[in-house]
PDB file of C-alpha atoms in Angstrom:
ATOM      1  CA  UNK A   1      11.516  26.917  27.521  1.00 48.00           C
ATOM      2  CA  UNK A   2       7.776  26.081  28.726  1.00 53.00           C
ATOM      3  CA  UNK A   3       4.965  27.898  27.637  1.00 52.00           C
ATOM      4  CA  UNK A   4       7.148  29.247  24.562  1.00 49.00           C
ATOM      5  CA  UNK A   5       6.215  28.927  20.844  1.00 53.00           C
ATOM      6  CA  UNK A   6       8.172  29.016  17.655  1.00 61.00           C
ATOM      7  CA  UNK A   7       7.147  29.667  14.001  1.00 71.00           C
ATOM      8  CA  UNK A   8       9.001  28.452  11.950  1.00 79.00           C
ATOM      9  CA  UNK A   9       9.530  30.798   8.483  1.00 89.00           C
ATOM     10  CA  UNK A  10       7.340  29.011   5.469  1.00 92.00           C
ATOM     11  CA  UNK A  11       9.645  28.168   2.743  1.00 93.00           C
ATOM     12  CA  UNK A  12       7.170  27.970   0.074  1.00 94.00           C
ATOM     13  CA  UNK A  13       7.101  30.997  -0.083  1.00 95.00           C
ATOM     14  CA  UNK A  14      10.182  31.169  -1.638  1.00 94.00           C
ATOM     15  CA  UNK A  15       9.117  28.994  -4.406  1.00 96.00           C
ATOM     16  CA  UNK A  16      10.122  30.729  -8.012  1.00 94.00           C
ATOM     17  CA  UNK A  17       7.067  31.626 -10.081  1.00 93.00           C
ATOM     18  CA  UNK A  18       7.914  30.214 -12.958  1.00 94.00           C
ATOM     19  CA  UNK A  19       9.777  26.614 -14.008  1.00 95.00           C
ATOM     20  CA  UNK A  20      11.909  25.228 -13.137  1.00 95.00           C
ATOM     21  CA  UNK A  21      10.109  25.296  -9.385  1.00 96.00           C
ATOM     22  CA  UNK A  22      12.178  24.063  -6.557  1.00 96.00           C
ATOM     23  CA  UNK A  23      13.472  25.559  -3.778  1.00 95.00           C
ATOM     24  CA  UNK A  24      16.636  27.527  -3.945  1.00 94.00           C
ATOM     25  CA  UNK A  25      18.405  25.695  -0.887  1.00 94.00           C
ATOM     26  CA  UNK A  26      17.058  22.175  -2.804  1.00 95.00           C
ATOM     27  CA  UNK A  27      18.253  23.202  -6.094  1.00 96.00           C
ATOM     28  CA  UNK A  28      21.737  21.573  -6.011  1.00 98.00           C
ATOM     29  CA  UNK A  29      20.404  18.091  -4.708  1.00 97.00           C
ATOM     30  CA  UNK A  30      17.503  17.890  -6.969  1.00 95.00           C
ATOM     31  CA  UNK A  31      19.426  18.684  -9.667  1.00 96.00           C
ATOM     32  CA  UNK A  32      22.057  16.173  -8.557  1.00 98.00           C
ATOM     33  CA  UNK A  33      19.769  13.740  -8.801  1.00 96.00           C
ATOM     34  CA  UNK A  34      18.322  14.432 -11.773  1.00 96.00           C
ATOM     35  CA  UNK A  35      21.619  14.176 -13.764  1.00 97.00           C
ATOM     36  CA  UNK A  36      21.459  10.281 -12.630  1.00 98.00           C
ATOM     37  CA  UNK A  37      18.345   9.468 -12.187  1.00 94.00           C
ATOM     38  CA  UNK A  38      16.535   7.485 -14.749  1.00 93.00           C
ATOM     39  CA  UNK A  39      13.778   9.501 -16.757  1.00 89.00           C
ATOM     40  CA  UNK A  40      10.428   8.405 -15.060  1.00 85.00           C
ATOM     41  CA  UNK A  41      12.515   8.899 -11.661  1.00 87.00           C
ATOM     42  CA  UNK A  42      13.595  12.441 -12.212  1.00 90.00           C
ATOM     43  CA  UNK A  43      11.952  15.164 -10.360  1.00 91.00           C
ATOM     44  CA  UNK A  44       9.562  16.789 -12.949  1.00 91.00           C
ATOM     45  CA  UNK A  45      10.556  20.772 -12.313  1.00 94.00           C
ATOM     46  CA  UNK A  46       7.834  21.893 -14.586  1.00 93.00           C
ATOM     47  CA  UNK A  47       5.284  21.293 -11.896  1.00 92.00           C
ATOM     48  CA  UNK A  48       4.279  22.882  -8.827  1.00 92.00           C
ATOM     49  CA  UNK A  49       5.661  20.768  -6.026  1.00 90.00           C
ATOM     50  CA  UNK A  50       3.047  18.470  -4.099  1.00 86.00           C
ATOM     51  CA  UNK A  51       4.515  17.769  -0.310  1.00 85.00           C
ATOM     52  CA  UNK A  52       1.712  17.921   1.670  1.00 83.00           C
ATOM     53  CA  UNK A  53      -2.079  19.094   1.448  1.00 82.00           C
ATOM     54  CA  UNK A  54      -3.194  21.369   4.413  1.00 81.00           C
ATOM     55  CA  UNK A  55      -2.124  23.792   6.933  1.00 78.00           C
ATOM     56  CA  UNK A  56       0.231  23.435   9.442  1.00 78.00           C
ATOM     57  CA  UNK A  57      -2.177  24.709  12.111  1.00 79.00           C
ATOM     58  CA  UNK A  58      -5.197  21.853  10.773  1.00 77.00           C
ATOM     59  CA  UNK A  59      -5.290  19.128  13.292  1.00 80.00           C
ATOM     60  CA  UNK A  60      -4.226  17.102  10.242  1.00 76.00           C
ATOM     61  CA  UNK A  61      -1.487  17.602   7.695  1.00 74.00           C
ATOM     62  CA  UNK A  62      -1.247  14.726   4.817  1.00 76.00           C
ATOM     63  CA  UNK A  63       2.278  14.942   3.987  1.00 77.00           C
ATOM     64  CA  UNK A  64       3.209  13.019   0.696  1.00 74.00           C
ATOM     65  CA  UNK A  65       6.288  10.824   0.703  1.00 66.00           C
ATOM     66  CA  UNK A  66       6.485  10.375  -3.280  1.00 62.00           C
ATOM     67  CA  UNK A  67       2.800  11.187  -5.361  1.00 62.00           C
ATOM     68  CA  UNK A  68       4.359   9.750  -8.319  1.00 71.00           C
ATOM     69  CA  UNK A  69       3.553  11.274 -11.547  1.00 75.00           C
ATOM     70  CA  UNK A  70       1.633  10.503 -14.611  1.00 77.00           C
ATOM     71  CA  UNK A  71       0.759  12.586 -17.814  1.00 79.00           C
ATOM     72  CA  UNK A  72      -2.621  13.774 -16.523  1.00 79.00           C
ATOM     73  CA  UNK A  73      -0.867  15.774 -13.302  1.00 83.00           C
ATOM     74  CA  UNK A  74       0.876  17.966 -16.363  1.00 87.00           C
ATOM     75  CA  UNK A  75      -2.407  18.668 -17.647  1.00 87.00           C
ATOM     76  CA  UNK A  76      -4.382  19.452 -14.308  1.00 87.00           C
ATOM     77  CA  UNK A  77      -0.900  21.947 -13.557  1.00 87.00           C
ATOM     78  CA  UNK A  78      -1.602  23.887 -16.796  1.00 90.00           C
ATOM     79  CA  UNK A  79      -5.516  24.879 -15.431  1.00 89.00           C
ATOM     80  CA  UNK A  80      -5.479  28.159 -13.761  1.00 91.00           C
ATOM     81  CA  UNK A  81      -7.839  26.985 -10.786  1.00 89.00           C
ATOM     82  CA  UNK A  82      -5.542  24.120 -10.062  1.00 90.00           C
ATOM     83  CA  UNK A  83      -2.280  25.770 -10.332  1.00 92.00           C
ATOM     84  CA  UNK A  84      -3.527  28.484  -8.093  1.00 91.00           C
ATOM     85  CA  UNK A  85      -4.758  26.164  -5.344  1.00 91.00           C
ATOM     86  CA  UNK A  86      -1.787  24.256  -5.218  1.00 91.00           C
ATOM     87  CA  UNK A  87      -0.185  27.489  -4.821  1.00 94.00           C
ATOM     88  CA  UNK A  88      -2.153  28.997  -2.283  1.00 92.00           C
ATOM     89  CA  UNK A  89      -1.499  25.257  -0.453  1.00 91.00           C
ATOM     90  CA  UNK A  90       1.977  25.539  -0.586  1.00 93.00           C
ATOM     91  CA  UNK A  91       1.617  29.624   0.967  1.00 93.00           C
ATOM     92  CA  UNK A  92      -0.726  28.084   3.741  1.00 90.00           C
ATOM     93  CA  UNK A  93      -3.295  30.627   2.378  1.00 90.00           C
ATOM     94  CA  UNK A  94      -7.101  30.382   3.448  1.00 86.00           C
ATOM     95  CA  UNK A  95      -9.171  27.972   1.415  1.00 84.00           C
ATOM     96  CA  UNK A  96     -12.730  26.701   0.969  1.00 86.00           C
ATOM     97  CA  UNK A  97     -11.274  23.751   1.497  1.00 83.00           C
ATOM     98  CA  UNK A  98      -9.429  21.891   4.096  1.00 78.00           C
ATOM     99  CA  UNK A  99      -7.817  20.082   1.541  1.00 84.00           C
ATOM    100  CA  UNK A 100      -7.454  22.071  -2.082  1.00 87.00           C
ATOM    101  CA  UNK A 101      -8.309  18.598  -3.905  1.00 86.00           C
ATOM    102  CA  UNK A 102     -11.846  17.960  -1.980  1.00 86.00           C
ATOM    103  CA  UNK A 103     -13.099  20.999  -4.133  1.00 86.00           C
ATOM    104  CA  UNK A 104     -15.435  19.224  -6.507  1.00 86.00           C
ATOM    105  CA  UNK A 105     -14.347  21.623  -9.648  1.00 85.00           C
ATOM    106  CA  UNK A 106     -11.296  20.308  -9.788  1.00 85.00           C
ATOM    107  CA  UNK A 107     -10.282  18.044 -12.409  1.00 80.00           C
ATOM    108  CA  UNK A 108      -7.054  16.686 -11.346  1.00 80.00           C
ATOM    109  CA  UNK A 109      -4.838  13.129 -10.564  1.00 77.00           C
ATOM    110  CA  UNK A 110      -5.361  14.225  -7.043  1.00 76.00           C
ATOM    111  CA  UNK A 111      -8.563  14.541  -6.460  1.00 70.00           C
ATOM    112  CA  UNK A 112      -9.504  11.234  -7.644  1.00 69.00           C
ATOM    113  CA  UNK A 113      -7.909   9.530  -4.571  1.00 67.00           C
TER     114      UNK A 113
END
């Protein structure tokens, strides 16, 4: 239908508060594959999911097709700054920053890149 717009529902929102974090309709395949997966391929649940960086109404979106992990991202997840701007990411909620990891404070795997 021309002229007509959809917006699509923001599942992140749905995201648990607490570990293990994934999304109730990705539970059963993440946990699937984590009962086969070999350690340093399992999903890490502990950690605030990483997909993208942006809105969805920015002219650009960086979408992330697998950030890897290493021991620092458990340490930048456990700062209260970080682990609310990933949040706030994930909700689409206004930031300073186009991107949460340009903010210079931040002290995280991330922001390096």
């Amino acid at each position: 239908m021309a002229g007509a717009s959809t917006t699509l529902a923001n599942p992140w929102l749905d995201l648990r508060r607490s570990p293990p974090y994934v999304l109730p309709e990705d539970a059963a395949a993440i946990e699937a594959f984590n009962r086969v997966a070999d350690v340093c391929h399992r999903v890490d649940l502990t950690l605030l999911p990483e997909p993208f960086l942006g809105r969805p109404s920015a002219p650009l979106v960086v979408l992330g097709l697998n950030p890897g992990w290493n021991p620092a991202d458990a340490a930048a997840h456990v700062d209260a700054t970080f682990f609310r701007r990933s949040r706030q990411n994930l909700e689409h909620a206004e930031s300073a920053f186009l991107f949460y990891l340009f903010d210079p404070s931040l002290d995280a795997p991330g922001h390096r890149w």
